[in-house]
mmCIF file of C-alpha atoms and ligand atoms in Angstrom:
data_model
loop_
_atom_site.group_PDB
_atom_site.id
_atom_site.type_symbol
_atom_site.label_atom_id
_atom_site.label_comp_id
_atom_site.label_asym_id
_atom_site.label_seq_id
_atom_site.Cartn_x
_atom_site.Cartn_y
_atom_site.Cartn_z
ATOM 1 C CA MET A 1 17.548 67.180 106.132
ATOM 2 C CA ALA A 2 17.769 64.829 103.203
ATOM 3 C CA ASP A 3 19.118 67.770 101.223
ATOM 4 C CA THR A 4 22.173 68.173 103.435
ATOM 5 C CA PHE A 5 23.085 64.582 104.275
ATOM 6 C CA PRO A 6 23.307 61.681 101.812
ATOM 7 C CA TRP A 7 21.193 59.248 103.795
ATOM 8 C CA THR A 8 20.823 56.990 100.811
ATOM 9 C CA ALA A 9 24.522 56.731 99.839
ATOM 10 C CA PRO A 10 25.201 53.030 99.314
ATOM 11 C CA PRO A 11 27.903 51.445 101.483
ATOM 12 C CA ARG A 12 30.855 50.430 99.317
ATOM 13 C CA ALA A 13 32.008 47.541 101.457
ATOM 14 C CA ALA A 14 29.332 46.513 103.883
ATOM 15 C CA ARG A 15 30.948 43.642 105.755
ATOM 16 C CA PRO A 16 34.006 41.452 106.028
ATOM 17 C CA LEU A 17 34.386 38.887 103.283
ATOM 18 C CA LEU A 18 36.612 35.872 102.679
ATOM 19 C CA THR A 19 37.090 35.294 98.969
ATOM 20 C CA VAL A 20 38.414 31.872 97.991
ATOM 21 C CA ASP A 21 39.911 31.686 94.503
ATOM 22 C CA LEU A 22 39.522 28.154 93.188
ATOM 23 C CA GLY A 23 41.649 29.174 90.203
ATOM 24 C CA ALA A 24 44.615 29.450 92.538
ATOM 25 C CA ILE A 25 43.917 25.961 93.913
ATOM 26 C CA ALA A 26 43.696 24.604 90.340
ATOM 27 C CA GLU A 27 46.963 26.315 89.429
ATOM 28 C CA ASN A 28 48.691 24.941 92.550
ATOM 29 C CA THR A 29 47.382 21.448 91.739
ATOM 30 C CA ARG A 30 48.882 21.687 88.257
ATOM 31 C CA THR A 31 52.192 22.881 89.742
ATOM 32 C CA VAL A 32 52.258 19.918 92.119
ATOM 33 C CA ARG A 33 51.405 17.498 89.317
ATOM 34 C CA SER A 34 54.259 18.848 87.203
ATOM 35 C CA ARG A 35 56.685 17.795 89.967
ATOM 36 C CA THR A 36 55.780 14.138 90.171
ATOM 37 C CA SER A 37 54.740 11.168 88.121
ATOM 38 C CA ALA A 38 52.927 9.700 91.138
ATOM 39 C CA GLU A 39 49.171 9.949 91.672
ATOM 40 C CA VAL A 40 48.101 13.017 93.646
ATOM 41 C CA MET A 41 45.747 12.676 96.623
ATOM 42 C CA ALA A 42 44.118 16.008 97.427
ATOM 43 C CA VAL A 43 44.151 16.340 101.219
ATOM 44 C CA VAL A 44 41.028 18.367 102.071
ATOM 45 C CA LYS A 45 40.991 17.919 105.859
ATOM 46 C CA ALA A 46 40.027 20.757 108.189
ATOM 47 C CA ASP A 47 37.468 22.008 105.631
ATOM 48 C CA GLY A 48 40.031 22.061 102.889
ATOM 49 C CA PHE A 49 42.567 23.927 105.007
ATOM 50 C CA GLY A 50 39.832 26.487 105.614
ATOM 51 C CA HIS A 51 39.060 26.936 101.906
ATOM 52 C CA GLY A 52 35.994 24.660 101.782
ATOM 53 C CA ALA A 53 36.535 20.920 101.528
ATOM 54 C CA VAL A 54 34.051 20.295 98.734
ATOM 55 C CA GLU A 55 35.246 23.204 96.625
ATOM 56 C CA MET A 56 38.884 22.280 97.127
ATOM 57 C CA ALA A 57 38.192 18.627 96.327
ATOM 58 C CA ARG A 58 36.243 19.413 93.166
ATOM 59 C CA THR A 59 38.894 21.848 91.955
ATOM 60 C CA ALA A 60 41.847 19.574 92.667
ATOM 61 C CA LEU A 61 40.174 16.575 91.006
ATOM 62 C CA ARG A 62 39.424 18.612 87.898
ATOM 63 C CA ALA A 63 43.067 19.696 87.829
ATOM 64 C CA GLY A 64 44.331 16.114 87.909
ATOM 65 C CA ALA A 65 44.250 14.834 91.491
ATOM 66 C CA THR A 66 42.784 11.308 91.560
ATOM 67 C CA ARG A 67 42.072 10.644 95.228
ATOM 68 C CA LEU A 68 40.891 12.483 98.326
ATOM 69 C CA GLY A 69 42.291 12.332 101.835
ATOM 70 C CA VAL A 70 40.900 13.490 105.176
ATOM 71 C CA THR A 71 41.461 12.757 108.832
ATOM 72 C CA SER A 72 38.055 11.945 110.344
ATOM 73 C CA LEU A 73 35.316 9.707 108.980
ATOM 74 C CA ASP A 74 32.838 12.581 109.290
ATOM 75 C CA GLU A 75 34.939 14.551 106.830
ATOM 76 C CA ALA A 76 34.949 11.545 104.496
ATOM 77 C CA PHE A 77 31.154 11.118 104.719
ATOM 78 C CA ALA A 78 30.689 14.811 103.881
ATOM 79 C CA LEU A 79 32.648 14.216 100.647
ATOM 80 C CA ARG A 80 30.497 11.236 99.759
ATOM 81 C CA ARG A 81 27.340 13.235 100.496
ATOM 82 C CA ALA A 82 28.645 15.913 98.129
ATOM 83 C CA GLY A 83 28.730 13.228 95.450
ATOM 84 C CA PHE A 84 32.429 12.432 95.042
ATOM 85 C CA ARG A 85 32.988 8.875 93.755
ATOM 86 C CA GLU A 86 36.810 8.917 93.830
ATOM 87 C CA PRO A 87 38.739 6.892 96.423
ATOM 88 C CA VAL A 88 38.608 8.611 99.825
ATOM 89 C CA LEU A 89 41.051 7.773 102.641
ATOM 90 C CA SER A 90 40.390 8.674 106.279
ATOM 91 C CA TRP A 91 43.444 8.265 108.505
ATOM 92 C CA LEU A 92 42.638 9.392 111.988
ATOM 93 C CA ASN A 93 39.943 7.447 113.776
ATOM 94 C CA ALA A 94 39.372 5.913 117.187
ATOM 95 C CA PRO A 95 38.857 2.147 117.496
ATOM 96 C CA GLY A 96 35.180 2.816 118.222
ATOM 97 C CA ALA A 97 34.523 4.722 114.978
ATOM 98 C CA ASP A 98 31.618 3.676 112.782
ATOM 99 C CA PHE A 99 33.408 1.228 110.470
ATOM 100 C CA GLY A 100 30.101 -0.139 109.173
ATOM 101 C CA ALA A 101 29.234 3.306 107.851
ATOM 102 C CA ALA A 102 32.751 3.593 106.387
ATOM 103 C CA ALA A 103 32.265 0.310 104.544
ATOM 104 C CA ALA A 104 28.838 1.345 103.290
ATOM 105 C CA ALA A 105 30.267 4.652 102.024
ATOM 106 C CA GLY A 106 33.274 2.926 100.455
ATOM 107 C CA VAL A 107 35.726 4.970 102.481
ATOM 108 C CA ASP A 108 39.231 3.541 102.950
ATOM 109 C CA LEU A 109 40.776 3.595 106.408
ATOM 110 C CA ALA A 110 44.316 3.894 107.691
ATOM 111 C CA VAL A 111 45.112 1.091 110.134
ATOM 112 C CA PRO A 112 48.021 1.605 112.530
ATOM 113 C CA ASP A 113 47.582 -1.352 114.898
ATOM 114 C CA LEU A 114 45.847 -4.618 115.711
ATOM 115 C CA VAL A 115 43.091 -2.936 117.747
ATOM 116 C CA MET A 116 42.043 -0.890 114.766
ATOM 117 C CA LEU A 117 42.458 -3.852 112.429
ATOM 118 C CA ALA A 118 40.062 -5.922 114.553
ATOM 119 C CA GLY A 119 37.454 -3.176 114.364
ATOM 120 C CA VAL A 120 37.839 -2.648 110.642
ATOM 121 C CA ALA A 121 37.801 -6.416 109.899
ATOM 122 C CA GLY A 122 34.751 -6.873 112.123
ATOM 123 C CA VAL A 123 32.172 -5.372 109.773
ATOM 124 C CA ASP A 124 30.317 -7.308 107.126
ATOM 125 C CA ARG A 125 31.599 -5.558 104.041
ATOM 126 C CA ALA A 126 35.340 -5.610 103.191
ATOM 127 C CA ILE A 127 36.901 -2.208 103.820
ATOM 128 C CA GLY A 128 39.869 -0.844 101.871
ATOM 129 C CA VAL A 129 42.797 -0.520 104.230
ATOM 130 C CA HIS A 130 46.013 1.486 104.130
ATOM 131 C CA LEU A 131 48.422 0.044 106.681
ATOM 132 C CA HIS A 132 50.147 2.903 108.502
ATOM 133 C CA VAL A 133 53.764 2.424 109.552
ATOM 134 C CA ASP A 134 55.807 4.829 111.647
ATOM 135 C CA THR A 135 59.072 5.676 109.934
ATOM 136 C CA GLY A 136 60.488 8.038 112.525
ATOM 137 C CA MET A 137 57.951 10.661 113.475
ATOM 138 C CA SER A 138 56.249 8.831 116.348
ATOM 139 C CA ARG A 139 52.938 10.421 115.488
ATOM 140 C CA GLY A 140 50.795 7.402 114.781
ATOM 141 C CA GLY A 141 51.557 4.269 112.787
ATOM 142 C CA ALA A 142 52.902 0.882 113.802
ATOM 143 C CA ASP A 143 56.437 0.869 115.133
ATOM 144 C CA ARG A 144 59.116 -1.539 113.922
ATOM 145 C CA GLU A 145 58.254 -4.222 116.484
ATOM 146 C CA GLN A 146 54.530 -4.165 115.663
ATOM 147 C CA TRP A 147 54.775 -3.904 111.903
ATOM 148 C CA ALA A 148 55.395 -7.521 110.862
ATOM 149 C CA GLY A 149 52.607 -8.722 113.169
ATOM 150 C CA LEU A 150 50.212 -6.133 111.786
ATOM 151 C CA CYS A 151 51.060 -7.183 108.218
ATOM 152 C CA ALA A 152 50.549 -10.851 109.027
ATOM 153 C CA ALA A 153 47.176 -10.188 110.701
ATOM 154 C CA ALA A 154 46.113 -7.955 107.800
ATOM 155 C CA ARG A 155 46.996 -10.731 105.355
ATOM 156 C CA ASP A 156 44.869 -13.191 107.355
ATOM 157 C CA ALA A 157 41.963 -10.715 107.361
ATOM 158 C CA GLU A 158 42.407 -10.205 103.633
ATOM 159 C CA LEU A 159 42.405 -13.956 102.925
ATOM 160 C CA ALA A 160 39.246 -14.218 105.002
ATOM 161 C CA GLY A 161 37.625 -11.589 102.771
ATOM 162 C CA ARG A 162 37.287 -9.112 105.653
ATOM 163 C CA ILE A 163 39.510 -6.311 104.291
ATOM 164 C CA ARG A 164 41.388 -5.343 101.158
ATOM 165 C CA VAL A 165 44.888 -3.933 101.715
ATOM 166 C CA VAL A 166 45.193 -1.218 99.084
ATOM 167 C CA GLY A 167 48.006 0.834 100.526
ATOM 168 C CA VAL A 168 50.973 1.230 102.857
ATOM 169 C CA MET A 169 51.504 4.743 104.201
ATOM 170 C CA SER A 170 53.780 6.777 106.420
ATOM 171 C CA HIS A 171 54.555 10.453 107.025
ATOM 172 C CA LEU A 172 57.750 12.501 107.267
ATOM 173 C CA GLY A 173 58.542 14.644 110.306
ATOM 174 C CA ARG A 174 61.130 16.938 108.728
ATOM 175 C CA ALA A 175 60.253 17.131 105.034
ATOM 176 C CA ASP A 176 60.245 20.951 105.257
ATOM 177 C CA GLU A 177 64.005 20.650 105.836
ATOM 178 C CA PRO A 178 64.940 18.849 102.609
ATOM 179 C CA ASP A 179 68.566 18.416 103.726
ATOM 180 C CA ALA A 180 67.780 16.727 107.033
ATOM 181 C CA ASP A 181 69.240 13.209 107.164
ATOM 182 C CA ASP A 182 65.987 11.931 108.656
ATOM 183 C CA ASN A 183 64.300 12.154 105.284
ATOM 184 C CA ALA A 184 66.531 9.581 103.612
ATOM 185 C CA ALA A 185 66.449 7.417 106.727
ATOM 186 C CA SER A 186 62.651 7.531 106.846
ATOM 187 C CA ALA A 187 62.369 6.732 103.127
ATOM 188 C CA ALA A 188 64.676 3.743 103.650
ATOM 189 C CA ARG A 189 62.587 2.533 106.589
ATOM 190 C CA PHE A 190 59.490 2.955 104.454
ATOM 191 C CA ARG A 191 60.931 0.827 101.636
ATOM 192 C CA ALA A 192 61.901 -1.852 104.155
ATOM 193 C CA SER A 193 58.419 -1.768 105.649
ATOM 194 C CA VAL A 194 56.805 -2.225 102.231
ATOM 195 C CA GLN A 195 59.073 -5.235 101.735
ATOM 196 C CA VAL A 196 57.894 -6.697 105.062
ATOM 197 C CA ALA A 197 54.288 -6.264 103.868
ATOM 198 C CA ARG A 198 55.113 -7.995 100.567
ATOM 199 C CA ASP A 199 56.852 -10.801 102.407
ATOM 200 C CA ALA A 200 53.619 -11.271 104.376
ATOM 201 C CA GLY A 201 51.839 -11.810 101.075
ATOM 202 C CA LEU A 202 50.292 -8.313 100.795
ATOM 203 C CA ARG A 203 50.275 -6.483 97.462
ATOM 204 C CA PRO A 204 49.547 -2.850 98.316
ATOM 205 C CA ALA A 205 48.757 -0.946 95.091
ATOM 206 C CA VAL A 206 49.630 2.452 96.513
ATOM 207 C CA ARG A 207 52.692 3.161 98.644
ATOM 208 C CA HIS A 208 52.611 6.745 99.943
ATOM 209 C CA LEU A 209 54.941 8.781 102.122
ATOM 210 C CA ALA A 210 55.265 12.345 100.794
ATOM 211 C CA ALA A 211 53.119 15.372 101.615
ATOM 212 C CA THR A 212 53.574 18.847 100.087
ATOM 213 C CA ALA A 213 57.162 19.559 101.112
ATOM 214 C CA ALA A 214 58.563 16.191 100.037
ATOM 215 C CA THR A 215 56.512 16.272 96.845
ATOM 216 C CA LEU A 216 58.187 19.535 95.885
ATOM 217 C CA THR A 217 61.726 18.608 96.930
ATOM 218 C CA ASN A 218 62.313 14.890 97.177
ATOM 219 C CA PRO A 219 61.251 12.586 94.287
ATOM 220 C CA ALA A 220 62.726 9.563 96.115
ATOM 221 C CA THR A 221 59.762 9.816 98.521
ATOM 222 C CA HIS A 222 56.988 9.884 95.902
ATOM 223 C CA PHE A 223 56.411 6.149 95.369
ATOM 224 C CA ASP A 224 52.926 5.587 93.869
ATOM 225 C CA LEU A 225 51.035 8.474 95.454
ATOM 226 C CA VAL A 226 51.682 11.826 97.135
ATOM 227 C CA ARG A 227 49.278 13.372 99.683
ATOM 228 C CA VAL A 228 49.094 17.106 99.146
ATOM 229 C CA GLY A 229 47.089 19.579 101.187
ATOM 230 C CA ALA A 230 49.028 22.723 102.070
ATOM 231 C CA GLY A 231 50.390 23.007 98.547
ATOM 232 C CA LEU A 232 46.886 23.168 97.072
ATOM 233 C CA ALA A 233 46.171 26.068 99.420
ATOM 234 C CA GLY A 234 49.285 27.909 98.194
ATOM 235 C CA ILE A 235 51.516 26.986 101.138
ATOM 236 C CA ASP A 236 54.982 25.555 100.441
ATOM 237 C CA PRO A 237 56.587 24.486 103.723
ATOM 238 C CA SER A 238 59.838 23.789 101.842
ATOM 239 C CA GLY A 239 60.125 27.356 100.624
ATOM 240 C CA THR A 240 61.244 26.225 97.173
ATOM 241 C CA THR A 241 58.233 26.755 94.915
ATOM 242 C CA ARG A 242 56.015 29.629 93.881
ATOM 243 C CA LEU A 243 52.449 28.722 94.724
ATOM 244 C CA ARG A 244 49.415 31.010 94.784
ATOM 245 C CA GLY A 245 47.515 32.006 97.871
ATOM 246 C CA ALA A 246 43.841 31.280 97.376
ATOM 247 C CA MET A 247 42.378 33.422 100.162
ATOM 248 C CA THR A 248 41.652 37.106 100.252
ATOM 249 C CA LEU A 249 40.208 38.555 103.443
ATOM 250 C CA THR A 250 38.695 42.016 103.177
ATOM 251 C CA ALA A 251 36.813 44.221 105.598
ATOM 252 C CA PRO A 252 35.337 47.702 105.509
ATOM 253 C CA LEU A 253 36.572 50.493 107.701
ATOM 254 C CA ILE A 254 33.602 51.043 109.957
ATOM 255 C CA HIS A 255 34.838 54.087 111.876
ATOM 256 C CA VAL A 256 37.528 56.675 111.294
ATOM 257 C CA GLN A 257 38.641 59.007 114.050
ATOM 258 C CA ALA A 258 41.337 61.678 114.423
ATOM 259 C CA VAL A 259 43.180 61.466 117.740
ATOM 260 C CA ALA A 260 45.783 63.548 119.585
ATOM 261 C CA ALA A 261 49.326 62.435 120.284
ATOM 262 C CA GLY A 262 49.431 60.184 123.339
ATOM 263 C CA THR A 263 45.890 58.805 122.912
ATOM 264 C CA PRO A 264 45.773 55.247 124.318
ATOM 265 C CA VAL A 265 44.232 52.511 122.168
ATOM 266 C CA GLY A 266 42.566 49.226 123.009
ATOM 267 C CA TYR A 267 42.636 46.836 125.972
ATOM 268 C CA GLY A 268 45.428 47.557 128.398
ATOM 269 C CA HIS A 269 46.306 50.745 126.533
ATOM 270 C CA THR A 270 49.260 48.832 125.097
ATOM 271 C CA TRP A 271 49.534 51.315 122.234
ATOM 272 C CA ARG A 272 49.533 55.113 122.399
ATOM 273 C CA ALA A 273 49.451 57.416 119.382
ATOM 274 C CA PRO A 274 53.068 58.507 118.884
ATOM 275 C CA ARG A 275 51.761 61.672 117.156
ATOM 276 C CA ALA A 276 48.471 63.178 116.183
ATOM 277 C CA THR A 277 47.010 60.598 113.816
ATOM 278 C CA THR A 278 43.890 59.036 112.434
ATOM 279 C CA LEU A 279 42.637 55.672 113.643
ATOM 280 C CA GLY A 280 40.471 53.225 111.713
ATOM 281 C CA LEU A 281 38.277 50.457 113.102
ATOM 282 C CA LEU A 282 37.836 47.092 111.352
ATOM 283 C CA PRO A 283 35.154 44.539 112.344
ATOM 284 C CA LEU A 284 37.491 41.520 112.464
ATOM 285 C CA GLY A 285 39.230 40.057 115.483
ATOM 286 C CA TYR A 286 40.704 36.872 116.893
ATOM 287 C CA ALA A 287 37.284 35.157 116.738
ATOM 288 C CA ASP A 288 37.548 35.672 113.000
ATOM 289 C CA GLY A 289 41.040 34.188 112.844
ATOM 290 C CA LEU A 290 43.320 37.189 113.271
ATOM 291 C CA PRO A 291 45.863 35.806 115.730
ATOM 292 C CA ARG A 292 46.063 37.938 118.888
ATOM 293 C CA ALA A 293 49.807 37.247 118.953
ATOM 294 C CA ALA A 294 50.087 39.505 115.895
ATOM 295 C CA SER A 295 48.863 42.515 117.875
ATOM 296 C CA SER A 296 50.883 45.704 117.294
ATOM 297 C CA ARG A 297 52.862 43.932 114.532
ATOM 298 C CA ALA A 298 50.367 43.116 111.816
ATOM 299 C CA GLU A 299 49.413 45.429 108.969
ATOM 300 C CA VAL A 300 46.458 45.783 106.628
ATOM 301 C CA LEU A 301 46.203 47.471 103.248
ATOM 302 C CA VAL A 302 44.055 50.613 103.111
ATOM 303 C CA ASN A 303 43.660 52.434 99.817
ATOM 304 C CA GLY A 304 46.944 50.990 98.571
ATOM 305 C CA ARG A 305 48.971 51.710 101.713
ATOM 306 C CA ARG A 306 50.094 49.460 104.555
ATOM 307 C CA CYS A 307 48.742 50.570 107.928
ATOM 308 C CA PRO A 308 49.807 48.939 111.212
ATOM 309 C CA VAL A 309 47.468 47.405 113.776
ATOM 310 C CA ALA A 310 47.409 49.669 116.841
ATOM 311 C CA GLY A 311 47.237 47.832 120.147
ATOM 312 C CA LEU A 312 45.766 44.460 121.022
ATOM 313 C CA ILE A 313 43.619 42.527 118.579
ATOM 314 C CA SER A 314 40.193 42.143 120.250
ATOM 315 C CA MET A 315 37.762 39.280 119.753
ATOM 316 C CA ASP A 316 35.736 41.136 117.121
ATOM 317 C CA GLN A 317 37.693 44.186 116.039
ATOM 318 C CA ILE A 318 41.037 45.800 115.452
ATOM 319 C CA VAL A 319 42.154 49.408 115.418
ATOM 320 C CA ILE A 320 44.648 50.464 112.776
ATOM 321 C CA ASP A 321 46.819 53.546 112.596
ATOM 322 C CA LEU A 322 45.891 55.215 109.328
ATOM 323 C CA GLY A 323 48.505 57.935 109.707
ATOM 324 C CA HIS A 324 48.239 60.168 106.624
ATOM 325 C CA THR A 325 46.486 57.501 104.525
ATOM 326 C CA PRO A 326 43.341 59.108 103.161
ATOM 327 C CA ALA A 327 40.438 56.951 104.334
ATOM 328 C CA ARG A 328 36.759 57.186 105.158
ATOM 329 C CA ALA A 329 34.321 54.916 106.891
ATOM 330 C CA GLY A 330 33.086 52.407 104.310
ATOM 331 C CA ASP A 331 36.406 52.171 102.507
ATOM 332 C CA PRO A 332 37.435 48.591 101.759
ATOM 333 C CA THR A 333 40.644 47.212 103.283
ATOM 334 C CA ILE A 334 42.569 44.044 102.469
ATOM 335 C CA VAL A 335 43.630 42.145 105.572
ATOM 336 C CA LEU A 336 45.360 39.363 103.729
ATOM 337 C CA GLY A 337 45.605 38.041 100.210
ATOM 338 C CA PRO A 338 47.977 36.551 97.627
ATOM 339 C CA GLY A 339 49.996 39.765 97.670
ATOM 340 C CA ASP A 340 49.244 41.028 94.150
ATOM 341 C CA ASP A 341 48.308 44.524 95.280
ATOM 342 C CA GLY A 342 50.784 44.844 98.114
ATOM 343 C CA GLU A 343 48.423 43.453 100.715
ATOM 344 C CA PRO A 344 49.800 41.297 103.560
ATOM 345 C CA THR A 345 50.092 37.619 102.717
ATOM 346 C CA VAL A 346 49.245 34.596 104.814
ATOM 347 C CA ALA A 347 52.996 34.096 105.249
ATOM 348 C CA GLU A 348 53.354 37.599 106.683
ATOM 349 C CA TRP A 349 50.504 37.046 109.143
ATOM 350 C CA ALA A 350 52.112 33.776 110.188
ATOM 351 C CA GLY A 351 55.376 35.596 110.774
ATOM 352 C CA TRP A 352 53.710 38.319 112.835
ATOM 353 C CA ALA A 353 52.068 35.668 115.001
ATOM 354 C CA ALA A 354 55.169 33.442 115.193
ATOM 355 C CA THR A 355 53.275 30.522 113.687
ATOM 356 C CA ILE A 356 52.952 28.750 110.328
ATOM 357 C CA GLU A 357 50.720 29.599 107.395
ATOM 358 C CA HIS A 358 48.592 26.492 107.938
ATOM 359 C CA GLU A 359 47.374 27.889 111.254
ATOM 360 C CA ILE A 360 46.303 31.183 109.672
ATOM 361 C CA VAL A 361 44.260 29.674 106.804
ATOM 362 C CA THR A 362 42.566 26.993 108.907
ATOM 363 C CA ARG A 363 41.349 29.413 111.553
ATOM 364 C CA ILE A 364 39.375 32.038 109.645
ATOM 365 C CA GLY A 365 36.172 32.131 111.710
ATOM 366 C CA ARG A 366 32.771 30.834 110.711
ATOM 367 C CA ARG A 367 31.330 34.323 111.200
ATOM 368 C CA VAL A 368 33.148 35.692 108.160
ATOM 369 C CA PRO A 369 30.912 35.526 105.054
ATOM 370 C CA ARG A 370 32.496 33.611 102.155
ATOM 371 C CA ARG A 371 32.506 33.958 98.439
ATOM 372 C CA VAL A 372 34.035 31.570 95.939
ATOM 373 C CA VAL A 373 35.490 32.758 92.657
ATOM 374 C CA GLU A 374 37.483 30.977 89.999
ATOM 375 C CA HIS A 375 40.144 33.011 88.286
ATOM 376 C CA ASP A 376 41.788 31.362 85.279
ATOM 377 C CA TRP A 377 45.480 31.705 86.128
ATOM 378 C CA ASN A 378 46.424 29.171 83.476
ATOM 379 C CA GLN A 379 44.841 31.355 80.804
ATOM 380 C CA GLU A 380 46.504 34.445 82.217
ATOM 381 C CA ARG A 381 49.916 32.846 81.998
ATOM 382 C CA THR A 382 49.610 31.592 78.442
ATOM 383 C CA LEU A 383 48.217 34.870 77.026
HETATM 384 C C1 PLP B 401 47.866 16.842 106.672
HETATM 385 C C2 PLP B 401 48.488 15.615 106.178
HETATM 386 C C3 PLP B 401 48.991 15.553 104.860
HETATM 387 C C4 PLP B 401 49.066 16.769 103.956
HETATM 388 O O1 PLP B 401 50.207 17.479 104.334
HETATM 389 P P1 PLP B 401 50.586 18.836 103.619
HETATM 390 O O2 PLP B 401 51.958 19.163 104.083
HETATM 391 O O3 PLP B 401 49.555 19.816 104.058
HETATM 392 O O4 PLP B 401 50.511 18.585 102.158
HETATM 393 C C5 PLP B 401 49.483 14.352 104.387
HETATM 394 N N1 PLP B 401 49.497 13.255 105.165
HETATM 395 C C6 PLP B 401 49.035 13.265 106.440
HETATM 396 C C7 PLP B 401 49.113 12.022 107.251
HETATM 397 C C8 PLP B 401 48.553 14.440 106.997
HETATM 398 O O5 PLP B 401 48.090 14.455 108.243
#
C-alpha cells in the first residue's frame, strides 16, 4: 500500500496562521513621526489593534514613539509586567478601578470628572493625571460647564500633593474628514480649555488632541503629543497616506471537490454553483474573525488567483469557488495581507463587510496561531 500512496508526504501548510510583521509597524511609526514634531504616543489598546500589544509597543518605541496609551488599567498593567518603563496612560476606567495599583505601577490616568478625580486623589501615592475635556464628540470628557470646576479641583488636589496634572486631552469625532468644520471648532475649544486649566494654575506638560487621522492631515491639532494607534497598524482613516498592513492571514485548503452545476453550498443554500466547478474548503470562519457580513462577496488568493467565497461564512470554515484555479488539498491560501502578491487587503475585507479596517484587525480570533516576523522595510527602500 505504501508503494501506491504517499502516506508520508509532508503537509505544505498544516494550519491557519496569522503573521504579524513588526517591520511594517516600525515603518508606519517612522512615517507618522515624519509628519509631526510632537511626541508620539503609541496606542496599543485592544491587544495592539490585534497585533499584540507588547510587540507593537516595543516596535513603536524603538521607532521613535515615546509614550504608550491604552484604555483599561489591565492593559496598562500588562505593559508594566512586560517591562516597559515609558509613561503609560490609561483613559477608560470606572470610578471603582484600582487606583492604588495604578499609582504603584506608575500608570497615568485620564480624569473626566469630579467623581473620578476624587477616586484618583484618594490613594496614598500621587498619580499622574491627564484631564479629559470634551471638545464636541460627547464621548467622555468634561463638558464646558464642568471643565473649570474640574480644573480648580485638580489644582487643589495637586497643591495637596495628591495628584500631578501632566496633561490635558481631548479627541476628535470627525478627523477622518479633514475638511469638516468641526475639526477647527474642536481645536479652538481645546485651546480655550487649556487656557482655562492654565488660569486655574495648572501647567500641563502635554496637551494632546490628535489621533491617526488628524496626525496625518491637520498639524494645527498636534500640540505636544499625538496618540496614534490605527496608523501603526497600517490603517489611515483619512485616506491620505500610504501605510503598510502588518497582518497576513493564511490558511491551507483542507478539501477540494469537483461539483456539478446547480450544487448548493453552505447553510441556507444561499449559493449554488453557476456551472460545473471546483470548491475548496478553508478552516477559518467568523469565530476566527472573518466577518459573516462578507459572505458571498469576499475573496481569497489561491495559487496567485482571486477566488470568491461561496455561500455563508460559517463559524469555523468557508467554502471558496476555485473555478479553473489549479489547487489541491494542502495548498496555502492568503486570506488577507498587505496586498503585495495580489491578496485581499484588510481594507477590502472591511469593504466587503461594510465596516472599517479597525474592526477586521481587532477581531482575528484567539484560535488562530500567530507568528511574529520583522521585515526591514527601511532597508528595502534605501537599497
Ligand atoms: C483609540 C484611540 C486613539 C487612537 O486612535 P487611532 O485613530 O487609532 O490612532 C487615540 N485616542 C483615544 C482617546 C482613543 O480611544
